[in-house]
Amino acid sequence: MNEFNERYGTDSVREFTVSDADAGPYSLAEGPDGALWFTLVHRGAVARRDPDDGRVTVHPVGDGPTVITAGPDGALWFTEYRAHRIGRLTPGGAYSSFAPRTPEGGPFGITAGPDGALWFTLSSADRVGRVTVDGEVTEYPAPGAFPSALTTGPDGALWCTLNQGNAVGRLTTDGHGTAYPLPTEGAGPVGIAAGPDGALWFTEIGAGRIGRITVDGAVTEYPLPDPAARPHAVTAGPDGALWFTEWGGGRVGRITADGHVSSYPLSRTDCEPHGITAHDGALWCALETGSLARIEVRP
């Protein structure tokens, strides 16, 4: 029996089919209505899983919906990577979208900012954008190459991974950027989240590591048991630890604030877990093969 089963029990991971295998569940977020919302990147849709009966409702949107987040206006906001737009969907299903100022920018990451606006990355254009809930768009140069995921830090700035710059970037709300290089070459950082310890935590998909950076720029890296795990997304869990997806091995990982790593298998090594979020006291991750996995968290 592995460490996960010893601590949580064999019934603590459940998977729910929410689409066909070609639709591609990718990113998820808890909505203002208490439901779980997720993108179907290959179907051009955003879906809602009802918290009571598990019923899935699918809403067509623009091409390539990728990362999704809850906005300050009671709507869901998401990037449309292939349509090069920022999408907005109300819990009632009303859809609208906004064009960044830079065309063909490849919007990827998105987060609610500290200033009441939504912030997003334009990975292909090396820029970071800001859109108000009324649709007014501003853009700034990213502090490095290929900005990917981003989040609001405890210091009131935006923090993003610079996937091709091998660095983590910090951007103030007035557009001043700073890059912090990573110690490991070819780390390829992707996911990033604010941790419960006042630091930012990120995944190194190219190096098989989880990184931690303080708001002063001090970086620590933690190697995973499987160097080929290809960690992708990361989120703070309800248990005070950070949880992340291992795209390369079909697992969900957990790392404590002091660096203790555990890795727990999902049903298939090729299930392609991508986004992960806390919801209803558990961790949920999107499996690109057509399911959502729920991981129970126990004290």
mmCIF file of C-alpha atoms in Angstrom:
data_model
loop_
_atom_site.group_PDB
_atom_site.id
_atom_site.type_symbol
_atom_site.label_atom_id
_atom_site.label_comp_id
_atom_site.label_asym_id
_atom_site.label_seq_id
_atom_site.Cartn_x
_atom_site.Cartn_y
_atom_site.Cartn_z
ATOM 1 C CA MET A 1 0.000 0.000 0.000
ATOM 2 C CA ASN A 2 1.467 3.369 -0.990
ATOM 3 C CA GLU A 3 1.701 6.484 1.166
ATOM 4 C CA PHE A 4 -1.449 7.999 -0.336
ATOM 5 C CA ASN A 5 -3.594 4.942 0.426
ATOM 6 C CA GLU A 6 -2.142 4.668 3.917
ATOM 7 C CA ARG A 7 -3.099 8.249 4.692
ATOM 8 C CA TYR A 8 -6.294 8.771 2.716
ATOM 9 C CA GLY A 9 -7.727 5.353 1.865
ATOM 10 C CA THR A 10 -8.250 3.662 -1.480
ATOM 11 C CA ASP A 11 -11.571 5.418 -2.084
ATOM 12 C CA SER A 12 -10.146 8.942 -1.896
ATOM 13 C CA VAL A 13 -9.638 9.445 -5.639
ATOM 14 C CA ARG A 14 -12.706 9.399 -7.868
ATOM 15 C CA GLU A 15 -12.899 10.197 -11.562
ATOM 16 C CA PHE A 16 -15.954 11.548 -13.370
ATOM 17 C CA THR A 17 -16.356 11.419 -17.132
ATOM 18 C CA VAL A 18 -17.419 14.869 -18.348
ATOM 19 C CA SER A 19 -16.735 14.748 -22.095
ATOM 20 C CA ASP A 20 -15.535 12.527 -24.888
ATOM 21 C CA ALA A 21 -11.808 11.884 -25.097
ATOM 22 C CA ASP A 22 -11.348 14.410 -27.918
ATOM 23 C CA ALA A 23 -12.837 17.424 -26.090
ATOM 24 C CA GLY A 24 -9.837 17.959 -23.830
ATOM 25 C CA PRO A 25 -10.748 19.178 -20.310
ATOM 26 C CA TYR A 26 -7.827 21.479 -19.550
ATOM 27 C CA SER A 27 -8.292 24.058 -16.770
ATOM 28 C CA LEU A 28 -10.862 24.454 -14.004
ATOM 29 C CA ALA A 29 -12.038 26.944 -11.411
ATOM 30 C CA GLU A 30 -14.741 27.252 -8.808
ATOM 31 C CA GLY A 31 -17.406 29.666 -9.977
ATOM 32 C CA PRO A 32 -19.306 32.271 -7.959
ATOM 33 C CA ASP A 33 -22.292 29.909 -8.080
ATOM 34 C CA GLY A 34 -20.416 27.165 -6.208
ATOM 35 C CA ALA A 35 -20.125 24.995 -9.305
ATOM 36 C CA LEU A 36 -16.972 23.690 -10.933
ATOM 37 C CA TRP A 37 -16.282 25.280 -14.321
ATOM 38 C CA PHE A 38 -13.754 23.932 -16.807
ATOM 39 C CA THR A 39 -12.506 24.522 -20.322
ATOM 40 C CA LEU A 40 -12.841 22.023 -23.169
ATOM 41 C CA VAL A 41 -9.880 23.210 -25.174
ATOM 42 C CA HIS A 42 -10.446 21.091 -28.290
ATOM 43 C CA ARG A 43 -14.212 21.580 -28.439
ATOM 44 C CA GLY A 44 -14.298 25.380 -28.158
ATOM 45 C CA ALA A 45 -16.468 25.251 -25.054
ATOM 46 C CA VAL A 46 -16.622 25.959 -21.334
ATOM 47 C CA ALA A 47 -18.563 23.510 -19.161
ATOM 48 C CA ARG A 48 -20.185 23.593 -15.737
ATOM 49 C CA ARG A 49 -20.446 20.651 -13.343
ATOM 50 C CA ASP A 50 -23.373 21.033 -10.964
ATOM 51 C CA PRO A 51 -22.289 20.691 -7.306
ATOM 52 C CA ASP A 52 -25.472 18.842 -6.342
ATOM 53 C CA ASP A 53 -26.130 16.262 -9.029
ATOM 54 C CA GLY A 54 -22.938 16.348 -11.109
ATOM 55 C CA ARG A 55 -24.818 17.300 -14.273
ATOM 56 C CA VAL A 56 -22.577 18.845 -16.929
ATOM 57 C CA THR A 57 -23.746 21.789 -19.035
ATOM 58 C CA VAL A 58 -21.642 22.798 -22.036
ATOM 59 C CA HIS A 59 -21.451 26.370 -23.376
ATOM 60 C CA PRO A 60 -19.892 27.021 -26.806
ATOM 61 C CA VAL A 61 -17.309 29.825 -26.776
ATOM 62 C CA GLY A 62 -14.364 30.867 -28.963
ATOM 63 C CA ASP A 63 -11.620 28.656 -30.338
ATOM 64 C CA GLY A 64 -9.149 27.073 -27.928
ATOM 65 C CA PRO A 65 -10.416 28.072 -24.457
ATOM 66 C CA THR A 66 -7.475 27.344 -22.188
ATOM 67 C CA VAL A 67 -7.075 28.740 -18.654
ATOM 68 C CA ILE A 68 -10.146 29.828 -16.670
ATOM 69 C CA THR A 69 -10.612 31.879 -13.501
ATOM 70 C CA ALA A 70 -13.411 33.470 -11.500
ATOM 71 C CA GLY A 71 -13.642 37.216 -12.031
ATOM 72 C CA PRO A 72 -14.529 39.947 -9.530
ATOM 73 C CA ASP A 73 -17.764 40.618 -11.412
ATOM 74 C CA GLY A 74 -19.416 37.241 -10.773
ATOM 75 C CA ALA A 75 -18.473 35.845 -14.195
ATOM 76 C CA LEU A 76 -15.935 33.306 -15.435
ATOM 77 C CA TRP A 77 -13.038 34.652 -17.495
ATOM 78 C CA PHE A 78 -10.774 32.578 -19.721
ATOM 79 C CA THR A 79 -8.184 32.793 -22.441
ATOM 80 C CA GLU A 80 -8.968 31.675 -25.991
ATOM 81 C CA TYR A 81 -5.538 30.644 -27.189
ATOM 82 C CA ARG A 82 -6.394 29.943 -30.821
ATOM 83 C CA ALA A 83 -8.973 32.714 -31.215
ATOM 84 C CA HIS A 84 -6.543 35.205 -29.616
ATOM 85 C CA ARG A 85 -9.263 36.654 -27.417
ATOM 86 C CA ILE A 86 -10.275 36.886 -23.761
ATOM 87 C CA GLY A 87 -13.629 35.279 -23.037
ATOM 88 C CA ARG A 88 -16.250 36.044 -20.392
ATOM 89 C CA LEU A 89 -19.142 33.761 -19.434
ATOM 90 C CA THR A 90 -21.813 34.474 -16.847
ATOM 91 C CA PRO A 91 -23.152 31.625 -14.696
ATOM 92 C CA GLY A 92 -26.336 31.961 -16.752
ATOM 93 C CA GLY A 93 -24.460 31.252 -19.985
ATOM 94 C CA ALA A 94 -24.135 34.726 -21.556
ATOM 95 C CA TYR A 95 -20.873 34.822 -23.517
ATOM 96 C CA SER A 96 -18.777 37.736 -24.730
ATOM 97 C CA SER A 97 -15.133 38.209 -25.666
ATOM 98 C CA PHE A 98 -12.513 40.933 -25.982
ATOM 99 C CA ALA A 99 -9.551 41.302 -28.304
ATOM 100 C CA PRO A 100 -6.097 42.109 -26.895
ATOM 101 C CA ARG A 101 -4.326 45.043 -28.481
ATOM 102 C CA THR A 102 -1.588 42.782 -29.889
ATOM 103 C CA PRO A 103 -2.946 40.448 -32.602
ATOM 104 C CA GLU A 104 -2.019 36.764 -32.711
ATOM 105 C CA GLY A 105 -0.622 36.997 -29.172
ATOM 106 C CA GLY A 106 -1.627 33.545 -27.975
ATOM 107 C CA PRO A 107 -3.312 34.368 -24.638
ATOM 108 C CA PHE A 108 -2.702 31.579 -22.123
ATOM 109 C CA GLY A 109 -2.682 32.376 -18.385
ATOM 110 C CA ILE A 110 -5.303 34.515 -16.667
ATOM 111 C CA THR A 111 -5.976 35.598 -13.097
ATOM 112 C CA ALA A 112 -8.016 38.089 -11.119
ATOM 113 C CA GLY A 113 -5.673 40.953 -10.264
ATOM 114 C CA PRO A 114 -5.368 42.992 -7.078
ATOM 115 C CA ASP A 115 -6.897 46.003 -8.836
ATOM 116 C CA GLY A 116 -10.314 44.626 -9.774
ATOM 117 C CA ALA A 117 -9.266 43.740 -13.340
ATOM 118 C CA LEU A 118 -8.265 40.509 -15.066
ATOM 119 C CA TRP A 119 -4.631 39.988 -16.050
ATOM 120 C CA PHE A 120 -3.493 37.628 -18.783
ATOM 121 C CA THR A 121 -0.364 36.548 -20.618
ATOM 122 C CA LEU A 122 0.231 36.816 -24.358
ATOM 123 C CA SER A 123 2.709 33.968 -24.652
ATOM 124 C CA SER A 124 3.495 34.339 -28.326
ATOM 125 C CA ALA A 125 4.030 38.098 -28.066
ATOM 126 C CA ASP A 126 6.021 38.260 -24.788
ATOM 127 C CA ARG A 127 3.449 40.612 -23.294
ATOM 128 C CA VAL A 128 1.127 40.745 -20.298
ATOM 129 C CA GLY A 129 -2.342 42.257 -20.637
ATOM 130 C CA ARG A 130 -4.972 43.734 -18.378
ATOM 131 C CA VAL A 131 -8.686 43.840 -19.116
ATOM 132 C CA THR A 132 -11.283 45.580 -16.973
ATOM 133 C CA VAL A 133 -14.664 43.983 -16.392
ATOM 134 C CA ASP A 134 -15.998 46.504 -18.945
ATOM 135 C CA GLY A 135 -13.560 45.271 -21.595
ATOM 136 C CA GLU A 136 -10.900 48.004 -21.608
ATOM 137 C CA VAL A 137 -7.544 46.444 -22.502
ATOM 138 C CA THR A 138 -4.024 47.600 -21.608
ATOM 139 C CA GLU A 139 -0.762 45.751 -22.342
ATOM 140 C CA TYR A 140 2.787 45.789 -21.016
ATOM 141 C CA PRO A 141 6.018 44.086 -22.073
ATOM 142 C CA ALA A 142 6.600 40.866 -20.154
ATOM 143 C CA PRO A 143 9.844 40.731 -18.161
ATOM 144 C CA GLY A 144 11.016 37.749 -20.243
ATOM 145 C CA ALA A 145 10.239 35.231 -22.968
ATOM 146 C CA PHE A 146 6.981 33.306 -23.322
ATOM 147 C CA PRO A 147 4.999 34.307 -20.226
ATOM 148 C CA SER A 148 2.741 31.403 -19.328
ATOM 149 C CA ALA A 149 0.685 31.121 -16.121
ATOM 150 C CA LEU A 150 0.290 34.048 -13.755
ATOM 151 C CA THR A 151 -1.157 34.780 -10.333
ATOM 152 C CA THR A 152 -1.531 37.620 -7.866
ATOM 153 C CA GLY A 153 1.183 37.586 -5.218
ATOM 154 C CA PRO A 154 0.916 38.519 -1.549
ATOM 155 C CA ASP A 155 2.820 41.734 -2.360
ATOM 156 C CA GLY A 156 0.082 43.082 -4.630
ATOM 157 C CA ALA A 157 2.033 42.380 -7.846
ATOM 158 C CA LEU A 158 1.438 39.926 -10.674
ATOM 159 C CA TRP A 159 3.802 36.957 -10.839
ATOM 160 C CA CYS A 160 4.230 34.858 -13.973
ATOM 161 C CA THR A 161 6.336 32.002 -15.253
ATOM 162 C CA LEU A 162 8.623 32.826 -18.176
ATOM 163 C CA ASN A 163 8.661 29.458 -19.876
ATOM 164 C CA GLN A 164 11.288 30.189 -22.525
ATOM 165 C CA GLY A 165 13.178 32.700 -20.395
ATOM 166 C CA ASN A 166 13.939 30.135 -17.687
ATOM 167 C CA ALA A 167 12.793 32.624 -15.074
ATOM 168 C CA VAL A 168 9.910 33.814 -12.941
ATOM 169 C CA GLY A 169 8.665 37.338 -13.578
ATOM 170 C CA ARG A 170 7.095 40.000 -11.379
ATOM 171 C CA LEU A 171 4.981 42.812 -12.799
ATOM 172 C CA THR A 172 3.557 45.719 -10.840
ATOM 173 C CA THR A 173 0.100 46.993 -11.696
ATOM 174 C CA ASP A 174 1.693 49.993 -13.428
ATOM 175 C CA GLY A 175 3.676 47.691 -15.733
ATOM 176 C CA HIS A 176 7.148 47.601 -14.175
ATOM 177 C CA GLY A 177 8.657 44.166 -14.714
ATOM 178 C CA THR A 178 11.472 42.184 -13.071
ATOM 179 C CA ALA A 179 12.776 38.726 -13.991
ATOM 180 C CA TYR A 180 14.333 36.255 -11.553
ATOM 181 C CA PRO A 181 16.437 33.605 -13.340
ATOM 182 C CA LEU A 182 16.101 29.974 -12.226
ATOM 183 C CA PRO A 183 19.127 27.963 -11.078
ATOM 184 C CA THR A 184 18.323 24.967 -13.290
ATOM 185 C CA GLU A 185 18.828 25.319 -17.039
ATOM 186 C CA GLY A 186 15.904 24.237 -19.205
ATOM 187 C CA ALA A 187 13.480 24.278 -16.285
ATOM 188 C CA GLY A 188 10.590 25.467 -18.495
ATOM 189 C CA PRO A 189 8.355 26.861 -15.725
ATOM 190 C CA VAL A 190 4.605 26.715 -16.399
ATOM 191 C CA GLY A 191 2.161 26.771 -13.474
ATOM 192 C CA ILE A 192 2.374 29.241 -10.587
ATOM 193 C CA ALA A 193 0.310 29.853 -7.452
ATOM 194 C CA ALA A 194 0.505 31.845 -4.244
ATOM 195 C CA GLY A 195 1.290 29.578 -1.313
ATOM 196 C CA PRO A 196 0.092 29.725 2.292
ATOM 197 C CA ASP A 197 3.620 30.656 3.393
ATOM 198 C CA GLY A 198 3.756 34.053 1.703
ATOM 199 C CA ALA A 199 5.818 32.759 -1.241
ATOM 200 C CA LEU A 200 5.017 31.821 -4.842
ATOM 201 C CA TRP A 201 5.218 28.165 -5.934
ATOM 202 C CA PHE A 202 5.710 27.048 -9.529
ATOM 203 C CA THR A 203 6.235 23.959 -11.664
ATOM 204 C CA GLU A 204 9.317 23.221 -13.757
ATOM 205 C CA ILE A 205 7.962 21.014 -16.533
ATOM 206 C CA GLY A 206 11.350 20.651 -18.214
ATOM 207 C CA ALA A 207 13.314 19.765 -15.079
ATOM 208 C CA GLY A 208 10.834 17.671 -13.095
ATOM 209 C CA ARG A 209 10.960 20.038 -10.114
ATOM 210 C CA ILE A 210 8.732 22.244 -8.009
ATOM 211 C CA GLY A 211 10.064 25.736 -7.329
ATOM 212 C CA ARG A 212 9.444 28.273 -4.593
ATOM 213 C CA ILE A 213 10.257 31.972 -4.866
ATOM 214 C CA THR A 214 9.925 34.583 -2.146
ATOM 215 C CA VAL A 215 8.661 38.072 -2.941
ATOM 216 C CA ASP A 216 12.306 39.185 -2.625
ATOM 217 C CA GLY A 217 13.322 36.803 -5.420
ATOM 218 C CA ALA A 218 15.032 33.971 -3.483
ATOM 219 C CA VAL A 219 14.480 30.666 -5.341
ATOM 220 C CA THR A 220 14.442 27.124 -3.940
ATOM 221 C CA GLU A 221 13.905 24.038 -6.108
ATOM 222 C CA TYR A 222 12.633 20.610 -5.035
ATOM 223 C CA PRO A 223 13.298 17.615 -7.330
ATOM 224 C CA LEU A 224 10.389 15.213 -7.811
ATOM 225 C CA PRO A 225 10.776 11.437 -7.356
ATOM 226 C CA ASP A 226 10.230 11.001 -11.109
ATOM 227 C CA PRO A 227 12.460 13.373 -13.144
ATOM 228 C CA ALA A 228 10.187 12.776 -16.159
ATOM 229 C CA ALA A 229 6.992 13.745 -14.282
ATOM 230 C CA ARG A 230 6.533 16.973 -16.281
ATOM 231 C CA PRO A 231 4.670 18.929 -13.564
ATOM 232 C CA HIS A 232 2.210 21.316 -15.151
ATOM 233 C CA ALA A 233 -0.243 23.208 -12.904
ATOM 234 C CA VAL A 234 -0.093 23.970 -9.187
ATOM 235 C CA THR A 235 -2.558 25.258 -6.593
ATOM 236 C CA ALA A 236 -2.781 25.804 -2.855
ATOM 237 C CA GLY A 237 -4.770 23.046 -1.170
ATOM 238 C CA PRO A 238 -7.137 23.253 1.801
ATOM 239 C CA ASP A 239 -4.586 21.326 3.903
ATOM 240 C CA GLY A 240 -1.848 23.983 3.807
ATOM 241 C CA ALA A 241 0.164 22.145 1.143
ATOM 242 C CA LEU A 242 0.636 22.783 -2.579
ATOM 243 C CA TRP A 243 -0.861 20.289 -5.044
ATOM 244 C CA PHE A 244 0.222 19.857 -8.653
ATOM 245 C CA THR A 245 -0.404 17.729 -11.713
ATOM 246 C CA GLU A 246 2.222 15.422 -13.221
ATOM 247 C CA TRP A 247 1.329 15.400 -16.889
ATOM 248 C CA GLY A 248 4.094 12.966 -17.847
ATOM 249 C CA GLY A 249 3.118 10.215 -15.432
ATOM 250 C CA GLY A 250 -0.621 10.487 -14.826
ATOM 251 C CA ARG A 251 -0.254 11.506 -11.195
ATOM 252 C CA VAL A 252 -1.175 14.236 -8.725
ATOM 253 C CA GLY A 253 1.607 15.497 -6.485
ATOM 254 C CA ARG A 254 1.635 17.190 -3.088
ATOM 255 C CA ILE A 255 4.422 19.268 -1.555
ATOM 256 C CA THR A 256 4.453 20.704 1.939
ATOM 257 C CA ALA A 257 5.810 24.142 2.718
ATOM 258 C CA ASP A 258 9.007 22.522 4.024
ATOM 259 C CA GLY A 259 9.542 20.586 0.783
ATOM 260 C CA HIS A 260 8.228 17.078 1.530
ATOM 261 C CA VAL A 261 6.949 15.584 -1.744
ATOM 262 C CA SER A 262 4.348 12.865 -2.275
ATOM 263 C CA SER A 263 3.079 11.597 -5.627
ATOM 264 C CA TYR A 264 -0.165 9.713 -6.119
ATOM 265 C CA PRO A 265 -1.264 7.806 -9.238
ATOM 266 C CA LEU A 266 -4.484 8.436 -11.111
ATOM 267 C CA SER A 267 -6.312 5.667 -12.993
ATOM 268 C CA ARG A 268 -4.070 5.756 -16.083
ATOM 269 C CA THR A 269 -0.516 6.853 -16.733
ATOM 270 C CA ASP A 270 -1.677 8.471 -19.990
ATOM 271 C CA CYS A 271 -4.676 10.388 -18.571
ATOM 272 C CA GLU A 272 -2.863 13.733 -19.125
ATOM 273 C CA PRO A 273 -3.734 15.755 -15.992
ATOM 274 C CA HIS A 274 -3.477 19.493 -16.577
ATOM 275 C CA GLY A 275 -5.308 22.082 -14.476
ATOM 276 C CA ILE A 276 -5.879 21.646 -10.729
ATOM 277 C CA THR A 277 -7.909 23.628 -8.185
ATOM 278 C CA ALA A 278 -9.393 23.382 -4.718
ATOM 279 C CA HIS A 279 -13.178 22.978 -4.716
ATOM 280 C CA ASP A 280 -15.674 21.859 -2.079
ATOM 281 C CA GLY A 281 -12.950 20.855 0.384
ATOM 282 C CA ALA A 282 -11.144 18.621 -2.116
ATOM 283 C CA LEU A 283 -8.677 18.908 -4.993
ATOM 284 C CA TRP A 284 -9.969 18.560 -8.542
ATOM 285 C CA CYS A 285 -7.870 18.158 -11.666
ATOM 286 C CA ALA A 286 -8.753 18.089 -15.349
ATOM 287 C CA LEU A 287 -7.725 15.009 -17.313
ATOM 288 C CA GLU A 288 -7.410 15.805 -20.992
ATOM 289 C CA THR A 289 -8.700 12.323 -21.845
ATOM 290 C CA GLY A 290 -12.236 13.388 -20.841
ATOM 291 C CA SER A 291 -12.583 13.255 -17.039
ATOM 292 C CA LEU A 292 -12.282 15.272 -13.859
ATOM 293 C CA ALA A 293 -10.553 13.659 -10.889
ATOM 294 C CA ARG A 294 -11.524 14.480 -7.296
ATOM 295 C CA ILE A 295 -8.901 13.902 -4.605
ATOM 296 C CA GLU A 296 -10.218 13.905 -1.052
ATOM 297 C CA VAL A 297 -8.076 15.794 1.449
ATOM 298 C CA ARG A 298 -8.034 14.583 5.033
ATOM 299 C CA PRO A 299 -6.278 16.042 8.069
#
